[in-house]
Coordinates of C-alpha atoms in Angstrom, one line a residue:
X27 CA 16.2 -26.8 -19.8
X28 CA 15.6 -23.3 -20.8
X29 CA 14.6 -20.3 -18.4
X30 CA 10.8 -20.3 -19.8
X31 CA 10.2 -24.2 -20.0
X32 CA 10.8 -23.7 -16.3
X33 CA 8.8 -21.1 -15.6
X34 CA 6.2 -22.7 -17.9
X35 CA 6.3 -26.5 -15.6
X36 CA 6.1 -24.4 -12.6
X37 CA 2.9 -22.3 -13.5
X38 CA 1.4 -26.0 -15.0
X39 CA 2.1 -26.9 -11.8
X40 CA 0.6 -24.3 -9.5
X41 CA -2.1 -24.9 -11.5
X42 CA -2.4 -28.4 -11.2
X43 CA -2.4 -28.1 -7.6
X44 CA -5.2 -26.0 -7.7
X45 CA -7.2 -28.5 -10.0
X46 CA -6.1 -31.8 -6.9
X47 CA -7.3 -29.4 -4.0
X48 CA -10.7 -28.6 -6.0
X49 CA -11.4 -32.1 -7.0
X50 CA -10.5 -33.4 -3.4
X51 CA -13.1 -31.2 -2.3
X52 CA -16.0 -32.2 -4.5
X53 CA -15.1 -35.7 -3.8
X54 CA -15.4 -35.2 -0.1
X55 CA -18.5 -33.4 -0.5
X56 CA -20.3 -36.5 -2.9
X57 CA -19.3 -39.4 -0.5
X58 CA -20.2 -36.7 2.4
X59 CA -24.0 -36.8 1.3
X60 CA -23.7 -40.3 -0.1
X61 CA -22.2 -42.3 2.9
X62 CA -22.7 -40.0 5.5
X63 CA -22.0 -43.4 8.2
X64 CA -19.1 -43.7 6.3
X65 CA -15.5 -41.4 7.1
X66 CA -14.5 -39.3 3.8
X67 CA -11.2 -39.4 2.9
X68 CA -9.0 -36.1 3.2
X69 CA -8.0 -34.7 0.3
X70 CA -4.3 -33.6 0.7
X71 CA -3.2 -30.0 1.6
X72 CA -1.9 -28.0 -1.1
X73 CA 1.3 -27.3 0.9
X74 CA 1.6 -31.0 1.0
X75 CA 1.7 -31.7 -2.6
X76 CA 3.7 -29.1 -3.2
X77 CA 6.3 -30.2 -0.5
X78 CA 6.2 -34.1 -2.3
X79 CA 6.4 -32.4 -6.0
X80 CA 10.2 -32.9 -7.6
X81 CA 10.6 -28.7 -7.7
X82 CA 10.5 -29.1 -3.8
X83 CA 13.8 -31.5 -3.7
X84 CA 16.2 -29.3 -6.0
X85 CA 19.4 -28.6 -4.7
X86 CA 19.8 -25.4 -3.0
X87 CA 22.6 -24.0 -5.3
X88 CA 20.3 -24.7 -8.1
X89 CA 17.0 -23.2 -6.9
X90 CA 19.3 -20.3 -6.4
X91 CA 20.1 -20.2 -9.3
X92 CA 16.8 -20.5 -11.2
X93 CA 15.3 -17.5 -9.4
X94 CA 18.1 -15.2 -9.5
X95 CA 17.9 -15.6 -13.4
X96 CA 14.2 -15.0 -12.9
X97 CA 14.0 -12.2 -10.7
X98 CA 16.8 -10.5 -12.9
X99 CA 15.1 -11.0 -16.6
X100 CA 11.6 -10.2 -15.4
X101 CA 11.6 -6.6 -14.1
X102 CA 8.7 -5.0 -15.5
X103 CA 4.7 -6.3 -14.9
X104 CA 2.6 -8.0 -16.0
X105 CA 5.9 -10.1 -16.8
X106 CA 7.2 -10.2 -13.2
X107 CA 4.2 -12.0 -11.6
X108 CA 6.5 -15.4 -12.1
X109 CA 8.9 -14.0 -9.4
X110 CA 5.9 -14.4 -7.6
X111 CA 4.9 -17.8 -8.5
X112 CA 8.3 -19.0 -7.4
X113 CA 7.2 -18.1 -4.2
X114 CA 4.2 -19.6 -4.0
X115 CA 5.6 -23.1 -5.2
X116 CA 6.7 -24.5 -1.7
X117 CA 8.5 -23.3 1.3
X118 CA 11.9 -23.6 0.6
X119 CA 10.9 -22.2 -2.3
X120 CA 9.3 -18.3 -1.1
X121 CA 12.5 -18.9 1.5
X122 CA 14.7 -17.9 -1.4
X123 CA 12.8 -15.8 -3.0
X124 CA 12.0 -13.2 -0.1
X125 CA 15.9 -14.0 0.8
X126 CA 16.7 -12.7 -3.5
X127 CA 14.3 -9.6 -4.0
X128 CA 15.3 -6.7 -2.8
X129 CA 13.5 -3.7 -1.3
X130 CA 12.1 -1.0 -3.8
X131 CA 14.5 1.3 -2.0
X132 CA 17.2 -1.2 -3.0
X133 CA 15.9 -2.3 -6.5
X134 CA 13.5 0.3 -7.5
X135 CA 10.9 -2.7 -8.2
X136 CA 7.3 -3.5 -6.6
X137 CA 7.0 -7.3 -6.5
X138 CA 5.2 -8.5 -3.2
X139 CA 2.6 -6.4 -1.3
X140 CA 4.7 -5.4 1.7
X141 CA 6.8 -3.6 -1.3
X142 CA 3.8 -1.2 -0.8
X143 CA 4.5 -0.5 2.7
X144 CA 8.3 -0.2 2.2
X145 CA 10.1 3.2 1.5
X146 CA 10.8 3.9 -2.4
X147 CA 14.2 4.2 -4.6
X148 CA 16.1 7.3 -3.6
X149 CA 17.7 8.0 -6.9
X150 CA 14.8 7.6 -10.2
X151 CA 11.2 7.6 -8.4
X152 CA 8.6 5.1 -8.7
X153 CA 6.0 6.4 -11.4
X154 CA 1.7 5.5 -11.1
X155 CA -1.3 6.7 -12.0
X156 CA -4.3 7.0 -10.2
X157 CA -8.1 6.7 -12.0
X158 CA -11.0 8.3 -11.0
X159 CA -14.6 6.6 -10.6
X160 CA -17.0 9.2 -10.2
X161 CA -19.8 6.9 -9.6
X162 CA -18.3 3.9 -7.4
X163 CA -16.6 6.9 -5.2
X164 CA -13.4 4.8 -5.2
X165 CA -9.7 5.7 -6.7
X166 CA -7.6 2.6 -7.9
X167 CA -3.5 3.2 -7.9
X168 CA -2.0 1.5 -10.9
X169 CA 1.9 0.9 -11.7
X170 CA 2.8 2.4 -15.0
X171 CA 3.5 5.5 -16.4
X172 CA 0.2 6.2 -18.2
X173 CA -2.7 3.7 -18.8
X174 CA -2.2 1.2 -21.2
X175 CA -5.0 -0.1 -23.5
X176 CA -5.0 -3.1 -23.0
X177 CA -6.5 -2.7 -19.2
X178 CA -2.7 -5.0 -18.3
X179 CA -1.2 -2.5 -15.6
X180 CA -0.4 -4.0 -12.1
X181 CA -3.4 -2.5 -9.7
X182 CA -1.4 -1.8 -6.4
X183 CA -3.9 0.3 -4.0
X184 CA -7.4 0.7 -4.2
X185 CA -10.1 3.2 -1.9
X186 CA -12.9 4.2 -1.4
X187 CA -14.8 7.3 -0.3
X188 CA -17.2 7.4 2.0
X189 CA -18.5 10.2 3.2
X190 CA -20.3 10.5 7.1
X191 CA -21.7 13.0 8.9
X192 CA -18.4 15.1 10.4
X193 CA -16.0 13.6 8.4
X194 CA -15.3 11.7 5.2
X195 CA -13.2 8.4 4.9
X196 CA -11.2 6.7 2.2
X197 CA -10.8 3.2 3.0
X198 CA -8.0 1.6 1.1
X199 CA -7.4 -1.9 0.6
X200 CA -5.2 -3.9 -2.0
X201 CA -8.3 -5.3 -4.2
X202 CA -10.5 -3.1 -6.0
X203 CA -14.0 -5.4 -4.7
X204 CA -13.4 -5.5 -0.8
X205 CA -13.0 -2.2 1.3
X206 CA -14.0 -4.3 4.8
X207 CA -12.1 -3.3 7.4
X208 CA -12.1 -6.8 8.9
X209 CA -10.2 -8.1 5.6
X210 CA -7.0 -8.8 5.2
X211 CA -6.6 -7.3 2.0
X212 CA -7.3 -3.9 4.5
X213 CA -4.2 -1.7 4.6
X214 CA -5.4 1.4 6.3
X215 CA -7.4 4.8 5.7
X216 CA -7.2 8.2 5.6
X217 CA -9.8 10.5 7.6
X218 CA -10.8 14.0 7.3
X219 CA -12.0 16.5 9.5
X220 CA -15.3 18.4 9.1
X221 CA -14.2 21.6 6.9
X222 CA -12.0 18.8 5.0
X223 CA -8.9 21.1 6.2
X224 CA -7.3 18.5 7.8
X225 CA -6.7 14.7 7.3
X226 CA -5.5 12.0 9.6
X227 CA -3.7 9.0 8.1
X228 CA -3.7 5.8 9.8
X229 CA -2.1 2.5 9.2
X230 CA -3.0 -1.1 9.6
X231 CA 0.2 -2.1 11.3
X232 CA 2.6 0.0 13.2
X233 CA 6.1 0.3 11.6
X234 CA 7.8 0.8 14.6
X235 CA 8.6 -2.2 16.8
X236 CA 6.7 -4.1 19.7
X237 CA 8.2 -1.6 22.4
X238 CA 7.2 1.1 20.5
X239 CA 3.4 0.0 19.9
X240 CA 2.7 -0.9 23.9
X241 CA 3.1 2.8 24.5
X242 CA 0.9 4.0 21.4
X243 CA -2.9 4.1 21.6
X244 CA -4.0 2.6 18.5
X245 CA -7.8 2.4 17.3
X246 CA -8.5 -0.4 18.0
X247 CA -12.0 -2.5 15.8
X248 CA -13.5 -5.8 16.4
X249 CA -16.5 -7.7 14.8
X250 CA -19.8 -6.6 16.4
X251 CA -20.9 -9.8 17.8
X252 CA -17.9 -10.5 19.7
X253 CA -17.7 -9.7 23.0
X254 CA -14.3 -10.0 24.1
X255 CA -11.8 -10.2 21.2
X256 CA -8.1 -11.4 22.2
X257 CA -6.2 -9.7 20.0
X258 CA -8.0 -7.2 17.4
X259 CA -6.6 -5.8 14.5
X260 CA -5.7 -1.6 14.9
X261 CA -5.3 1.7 13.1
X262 CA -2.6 3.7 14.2
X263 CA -1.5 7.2 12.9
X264 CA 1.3 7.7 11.2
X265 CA 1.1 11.1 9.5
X266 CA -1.7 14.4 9.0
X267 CA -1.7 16.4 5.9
X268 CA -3.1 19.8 6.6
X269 CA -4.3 22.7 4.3
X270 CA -4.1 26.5 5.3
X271 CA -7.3 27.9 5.2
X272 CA -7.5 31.0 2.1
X273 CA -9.5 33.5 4.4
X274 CA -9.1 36.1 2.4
X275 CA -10.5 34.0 -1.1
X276 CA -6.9 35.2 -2.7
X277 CA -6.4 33.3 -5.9
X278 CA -3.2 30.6 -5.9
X279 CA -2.6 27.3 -5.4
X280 CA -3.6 25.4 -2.3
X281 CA -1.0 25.4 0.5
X282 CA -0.9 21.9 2.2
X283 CA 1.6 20.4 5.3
X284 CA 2.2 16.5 6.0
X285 CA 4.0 15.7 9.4
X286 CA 5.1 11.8 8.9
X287 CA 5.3 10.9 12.3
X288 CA 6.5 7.2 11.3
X289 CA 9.1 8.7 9.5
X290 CA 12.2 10.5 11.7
X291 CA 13.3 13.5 10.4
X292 CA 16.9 11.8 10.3
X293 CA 16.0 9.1 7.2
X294 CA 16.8 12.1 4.8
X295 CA 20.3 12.8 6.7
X296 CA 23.2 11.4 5.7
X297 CA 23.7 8.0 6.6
X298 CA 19.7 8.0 7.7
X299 CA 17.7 5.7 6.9
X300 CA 13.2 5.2 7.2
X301 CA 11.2 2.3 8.9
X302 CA 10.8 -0.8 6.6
X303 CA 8.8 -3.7 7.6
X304 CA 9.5 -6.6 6.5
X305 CA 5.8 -8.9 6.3
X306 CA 2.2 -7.3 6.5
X307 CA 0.3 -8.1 9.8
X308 CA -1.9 -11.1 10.0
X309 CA -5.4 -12.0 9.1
X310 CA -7.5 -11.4 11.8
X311 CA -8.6 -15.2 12.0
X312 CA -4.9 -16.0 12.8
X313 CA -4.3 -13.4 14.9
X314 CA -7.2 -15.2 17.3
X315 CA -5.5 -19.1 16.6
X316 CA -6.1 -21.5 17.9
X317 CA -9.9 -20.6 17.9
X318 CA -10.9 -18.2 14.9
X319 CA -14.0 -15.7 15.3
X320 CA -17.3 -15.9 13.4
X321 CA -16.6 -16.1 9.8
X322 CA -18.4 -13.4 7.8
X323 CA -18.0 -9.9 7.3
X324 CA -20.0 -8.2 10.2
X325 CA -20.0 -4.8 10.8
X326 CA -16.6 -3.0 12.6
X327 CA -16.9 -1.3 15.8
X328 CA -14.1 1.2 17.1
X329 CA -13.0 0.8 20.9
X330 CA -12.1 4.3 20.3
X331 CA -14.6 7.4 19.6
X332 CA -13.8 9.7 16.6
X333 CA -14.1 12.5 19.2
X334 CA -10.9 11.0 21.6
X335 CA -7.5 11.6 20.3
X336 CA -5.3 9.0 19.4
X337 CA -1.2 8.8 20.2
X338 CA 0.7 9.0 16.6
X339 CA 3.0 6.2 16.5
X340 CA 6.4 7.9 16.3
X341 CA 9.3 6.1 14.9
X342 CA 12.2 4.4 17.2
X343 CA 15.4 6.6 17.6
X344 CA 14.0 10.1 17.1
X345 CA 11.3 12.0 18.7
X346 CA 11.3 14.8 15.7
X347 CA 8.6 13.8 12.6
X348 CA 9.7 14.7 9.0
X349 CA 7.6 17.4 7.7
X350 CA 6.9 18.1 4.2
X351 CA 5.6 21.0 2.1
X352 CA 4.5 21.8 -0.6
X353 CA 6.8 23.1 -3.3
X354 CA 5.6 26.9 -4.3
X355 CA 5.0 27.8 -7.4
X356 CA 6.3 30.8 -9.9
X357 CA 3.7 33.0 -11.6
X358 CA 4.2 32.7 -15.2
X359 CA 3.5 36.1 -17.1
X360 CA 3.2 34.7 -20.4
X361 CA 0.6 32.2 -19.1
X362 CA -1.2 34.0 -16.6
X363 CA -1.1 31.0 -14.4
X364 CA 0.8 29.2 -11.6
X365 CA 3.7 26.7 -12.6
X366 CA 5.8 24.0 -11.9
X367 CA 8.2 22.0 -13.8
X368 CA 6.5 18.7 -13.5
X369 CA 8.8 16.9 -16.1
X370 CA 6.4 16.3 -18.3
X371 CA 4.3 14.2 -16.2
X372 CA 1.5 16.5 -15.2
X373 CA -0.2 18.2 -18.9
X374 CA -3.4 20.0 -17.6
X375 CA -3.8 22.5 -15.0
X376 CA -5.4 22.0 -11.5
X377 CA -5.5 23.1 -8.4
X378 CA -5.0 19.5 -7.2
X379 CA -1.4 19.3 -8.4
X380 CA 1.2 19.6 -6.3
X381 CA 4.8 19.2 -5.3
X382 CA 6.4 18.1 -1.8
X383 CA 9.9 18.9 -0.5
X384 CA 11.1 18.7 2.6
X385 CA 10.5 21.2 5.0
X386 CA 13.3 21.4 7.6
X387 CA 15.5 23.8 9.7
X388 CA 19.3 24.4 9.4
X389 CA 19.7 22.9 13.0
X390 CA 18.6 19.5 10.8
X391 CA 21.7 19.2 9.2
X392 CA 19.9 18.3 6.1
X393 CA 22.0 19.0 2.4
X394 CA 20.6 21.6 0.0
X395 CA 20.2 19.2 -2.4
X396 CA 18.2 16.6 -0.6
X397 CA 15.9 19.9 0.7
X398 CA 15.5 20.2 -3.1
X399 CA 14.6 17.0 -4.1
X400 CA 10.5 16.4 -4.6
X401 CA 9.7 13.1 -3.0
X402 CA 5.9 13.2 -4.1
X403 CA 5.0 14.6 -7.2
X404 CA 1.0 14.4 -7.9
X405 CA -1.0 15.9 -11.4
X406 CA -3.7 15.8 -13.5
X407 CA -3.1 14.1 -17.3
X408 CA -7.0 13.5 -18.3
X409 CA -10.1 13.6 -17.1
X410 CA -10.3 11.4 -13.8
X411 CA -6.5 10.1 -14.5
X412 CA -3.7 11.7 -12.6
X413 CA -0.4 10.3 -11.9
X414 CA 1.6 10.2 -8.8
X415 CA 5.4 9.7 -8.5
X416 CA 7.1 9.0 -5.0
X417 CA 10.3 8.5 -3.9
X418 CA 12.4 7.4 -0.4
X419 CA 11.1 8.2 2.3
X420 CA 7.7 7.7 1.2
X421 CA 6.2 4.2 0.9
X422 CA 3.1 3.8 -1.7
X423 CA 0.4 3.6 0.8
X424 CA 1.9 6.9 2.5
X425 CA 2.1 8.6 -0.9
X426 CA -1.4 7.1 -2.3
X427 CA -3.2 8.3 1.0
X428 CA -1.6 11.8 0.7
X429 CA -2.8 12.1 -2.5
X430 CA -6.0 11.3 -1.9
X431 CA -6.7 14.1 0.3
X432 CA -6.9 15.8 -2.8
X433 CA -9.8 14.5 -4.1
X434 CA -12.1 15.8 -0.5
X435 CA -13.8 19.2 -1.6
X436 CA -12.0 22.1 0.6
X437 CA -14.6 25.4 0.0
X438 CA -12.2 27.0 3.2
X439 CA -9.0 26.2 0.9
X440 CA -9.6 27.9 -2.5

C-alpha cells in the first residue's frame, strides 16, 4: 500500500468517526424527546472507535514506520497537517508521533501548537508574516514567507487590540474568532503602560518548573460568578520590551530593550541551552475535574490589580535574564535615511522595523559571533503586511508579542 492510500484511509477515517459521533448524537436526542420513559442508548466515544478500528492494532515497528515516512516527506504546510492527523487517530497512535517530531529548534518545523511556545532553529530562522486589520484592531501571524493568493498559509497566532483607559492590551490567542481569556485556545497577552513606553509580556503557563511557579506571583483570573475557584488559570511575566523616550524630538529610529526573564542569559553560551515545554496547560474545565465550572464565556476577573506588581517568572538555573537590543542602524548618505541589511525581507521604510541582538557584557562569556547574530528580525513589505523572522532563543509567541509592541502609538518615542 502506497504512502498516500494511507494517508488517504486515515483522513476517511477521522472523518468517519466524526460522521458515528454526530449521528449517535441526533439519535439520542430523537428517542430523547420520543421515549423520554425510555433509557437512550449511548452513542460510543470517539476514542473508543478509534481504539476498536484496525489502524489502532498495527504492529509497533510498522506504525513506526508509516509516520517516520510521513513526518519526513511532508515538511512544508498546508501539506503537513497529515503529521497531525496521525496523531489524532488513536493513542498509541499521537504516542509515536509526539515520540517522532522533533522540536523547531531540532527540526526547524512548526507542526503542533506547543511548537509555538518552543525556542526556534539556531542555524536558518523561522520566516512569518504578520497582517494588519485596521478595522477588527487584531493582527494574525501566518507561516510563510510572503502571503500567498490563494488565502492557504498556516495561521499560527492571532491578537487583538484593545485599548482601556491607562493602558492598551493585545490579547493573543491561536484562532483568529476567540480572544476570551477563559479559552483554551488563550496563550497569553502583552500590556502597555500609559505613554505606550513600556510593555509587559505575560504568558499563559510558566516555563519554568512547579518549584519555580510556587515562588512567583502570577495573575491570577477566574469566571465572575464563581466564588471560590480551585485552581484558575494565570498570566505570568516572562519578559518587558521598553522604548527610550526621544526628549529632545531628534530624528532616528526608535530605540527599544527586551529583558526575557524566562530565558537565562546562559541559553546563548556555549553548551546553553533555553526553557522548552513540552505540552500547553489545560483547559480550565479540566484543570477543576472532577466538577467543571459554569460553561459559557463570562466575563474574567483579575485577583491581581493592574496597579500591584507582579514577580517575573525567572528561569531555573540562572538568576541573570537575557537582554536584547536593538541592532543600530548606519546613515546612508546616498539615501538620506537610516539602514539595515534586512536580506531582502523588509522593502519599505518604517520606523517600525527593527533588528535585535543580544545585548550582553564581556563577563558573559558570550562569542562575537553569537553577539552578532539577529534573533528577531521585524519589517514592513506592504501596506498592513510585515514579516517577522525569529530564531533560538525566541519562541513564536515571545517574538509575535514583541513585535506587536510595535503597532501601540508611542508620541514620547519619535
Amino acid at each position: 500500500m502506497s504512502l498516500k492510500s494511507i494517508m488517504r484511509e486515515l483522513k476517511e477515517l477521522k472523518d468517519g468517526i466524526g460522521n458515528m459521533s454526530k449521528r449517535g448524537d441526533q439519535s439520542k436526542l430523537w428517542r430523547s424527546r420520543t421515549r423520554s420513559h425510555v433509557a437512550p442508548d449511548e452513542a460510543p466515544l470517539e476514542s473508543q472507535l478509534s481504539e476498536q478500528s484496525p489502524w489502532a492494532n498495527l504492529p509497533p515497528e510498522l506504525l513506526l514506520d508509516i509516520i517516520q515516512r510521513v513526518e519526513e516527506s511532508e515538511t512544508a504546510w498546508p501539506a503537513r497537517a497529515v503529521v497531525v492527523f496521525c496523531a489524532a487517530v488513536c493513542r498509541s497512535w499521537r504516542e509515536i508521533t509526539k515520540e517522532i517530531v522533533k522540536t523547531p529548534e531540532q527540526c526547524g518545523r512548526l507542526t503542533f501548537p506547543i511548537s509555538l511556545k518552543q525556542p526556534g532553529p539556531r542555524e536558518s530562522p523561522i520566516q512569518c508574516y504578520i497582517r494588519r486589520d485596521r478595522t477588527s484592531s487584531t493582527f494574525l501571524l501566518f507561516y510563510g514567507l510572503v502571503p500567498s493568493e490563494g488565502e492557504s498559509d498556516k495561521l499560527l497566532l492571532a491578537a487583538r487590540k484593545v485599548r482601556r483607559a491607562t493602558c492598551t492590551d493585545f490579547v493573543i490567542s491561536l484562532v483568529a474568532d476567540d480572544f476570551s481569556r477563559a479559552s483554551n485556545t488563550y496563550v497569553g497577552k502583552l500590556r502597555s503602560n500609559f505613554l505606550g513606553t513600556k510593555f509587559t509580556v505575560y504568558d499563559s503557563q510558566s516555563p519554568c518548573d512547579s518549584r519555580i511557579q510556587s515562588t512567583a506571583r502570577p495573575r491570577r483570573r477566574f469566571h465572575s460568578k464563581q466564588v471560590s475557584p480551585r485552581l484558575p488559570a494565570c498570566n505570568y511575566i516572562i519578559g518587558t520590551v521598553t522604548y527610550e523616550l526621544n526628549v529632545l524630538r531628534t530624528r532616528g529610529p526608535r530605540r527599544m530593550h527586551c529583558i526575557l526573564h524566562s530565558i537565562p542569559v546562559s541559553a546563548i553560551q556555549e553548551g546553553g541551552t533555553a526553557p522548552t515545554p513540552s505540552a500547553l496547560p489545560q483547559s480550565l474545565d479540566e484543570q477543576l475535574s472532577p466538577l467543571h465550572s459554569s460553561k459559557g464565556k463570562e466575563p474574567i476577573v483579575d485577583i491581581i490589580s493592574p496597579s500591584i506588581q507582579a514577580t517575573p517568572v525567572f528561569s531555573p538555573g540562572s538568576r541573570e535574564p537575557l537582554a536584547l537590543k536593538n541592532k543600530a542602524p548606519r546613515w546612508h548618505e546616498q539615501l538620506q535615511c537610516w539602514c539595515l541589511n534586512f536580506k531582502g525581507r523588509v522593502t519599505v521604510a518604517s520606523v517600525k522595523n527593527f533588528q535585535l541582538v543580544a545585548a550582553v557584557e564581556p563577563s558573559h562569556n558570550v562569542s562575537p559571533e553569537e553577539q552578532e547574530k539577529v534573533v528577531l528580525q521585524f519589517g514592513k513589505i506592504g501596506k498592513d503586511i510585515f514579516t517577522m523572522d525569529y530564531r533560538y532563543p525566541l519562541s513564536a509567541f515571545q517574538a509575535f508579542a514583541i513585535s506587536l509592541s510595535c503597532f501601540d502609538t508611542k508620541p514620547a518615542c519619535e
